[in-house]
C-alpha atoms as one frame of an Amber mdcrd trajectory, in Angstrom:
protein
  22.612  28.947  25.851  24.151  26.775  28.516  22.003  26.101  31.568  23.163
  26.368  35.149  23.862  23.004  36.774  23.515  21.992  40.385  27.272  21.581
  40.650  27.793  25.226  39.652  25.365  26.526  42.265  27.010  24.334  44.903
  30.397  25.739  43.867  29.189  29.338  44.261  27.666  28.511  47.653  30.872
  26.828  48.815  33.056  29.747  47.724  30.818  32.209  49.577  30.752  29.980
  52.671  34.534  29.686  52.680  34.980  33.452  52.327  32.436  34.162  55.057
  33.978  31.658  57.474  37.476  32.980  56.785  36.612  36.613  57.456  33.855
  36.347  60.053  35.551  33.487  61.861  38.738  35.486  62.244  36.816  38.450
  63.623  34.896  36.232  66.073  38.076  34.556  67.294  39.771  37.920  67.842
  36.734  39.302  69.694  36.448  36.251  71.958  40.145  35.580  72.403  40.347
  36.472  76.067  36.878  35.369  77.146  38.152  31.882  78.018  40.308  32.401
  81.077  43.018  29.835  81.663  43.626  28.905  78.034  46.336  30.270  75.795
  45.283  32.375  72.790  46.746  29.736  70.455  44.534  26.980  71.911  41.450
  29.195  71.701  42.213  30.142  68.087  42.901  26.518  67.150  39.623  25.311
  68.687  37.731  28.092  66.907  39.273  27.316  63.539  38.553  23.597  63.866
  34.972  24.208  65.019  34.222  26.642  62.199  35.782  24.415  59.532  33.572
  21.354  60.041  30.520  22.473  58.043  32.460  24.052  55.156  34.556  20.876
  54.875  31.398  18.743  54.678  29.946  21.124  52.101  33.067  20.767  49.932
  32.785  16.982  50.223  29.154  17.269  49.124  30.207  19.397  46.152  32.776
  16.823  45.079  30.232  13.991  45.325  27.509  15.650  43.203  27.046  13.703
  39.980  28.630  10.560  41.383  27.212   7.542  43.156  25.405   8.683  46.309
  25.289  12.259  45.073  21.569  12.634  45.712  22.143  12.269  49.469  24.794
  14.951  49.379  22.396  17.188  47.455  19.860  16.550  50.214  22.526  17.519
  52.763  23.091  20.790  50.882  19.322  21.407  50.823  19.214  21.090  54.610
  22.282  23.333  54.933  20.615  25.895  52.652  17.449  25.961  54.731  19.497
  26.266  57.922  21.556  29.054  56.343  18.420  31.039  55.551  17.054  30.522
  59.079  20.431  31.435  60.570  20.625  34.608  58.479  17.912  36.227  60.590
  20.159  36.056  63.644  22.507  38.510  61.936  20.078  41.207  60.843  22.379
  43.831  62.379  25.158  42.971  59.932  23.733  43.372  56.444  26.788  41.838
  54.755  26.585  38.568  56.712  22.793  38.549  56.328  23.136  38.887  52.537
  25.865  36.243  52.312  23.785  33.724  54.266  20.661  34.345  52.178  22.619
  33.926  48.923  24.359  30.793  50.244  21.007  29.328  51.273  19.476  30.036
  47.870  22.472  28.475  46.090  22.257  25.302  48.173  18.488  25.029  47.704
  18.921  25.440  43.931  21.584  22.729  44.070  18.950  20.265  45.220  16.332
  21.213  42.638  18.481  21.718  39.523  19.246  18.738  37.337  22.748  17.634
  36.449  23.677  17.497  32.793  26.250  15.186  31.309  29.186  17.251  30.111
  30.794  14.468  28.121  29.386  13.519  24.756  29.554  10.115  23.143  30.984
  11.147  19.791  33.341   8.369  18.704
């Protein structure tokens, strides 16, 4: 039986984060589109997309660096992001879907820190 690696849990967490940001970010931008008087809707949407893409982009960088030199610091970054995701989930208790996504994302990122990486390549010459 093949064990789950830290890279796999980081991948699941990143996929869920990307999906959540794509759907919830779009809804938030649409809801707040006209709350900033004096700016065009395009500028507001562009600022929202850029602001909401920073953390997922860093999380994908962390995923790509796991198992390479300096990967332990990126795993520590994902641990912190997992803890923050769990704390942030309680701010969305009214929306059970977002609450569940954030809890699962937090658990995946915390497992990423504690699971060991296994070498996938074998030295059979």
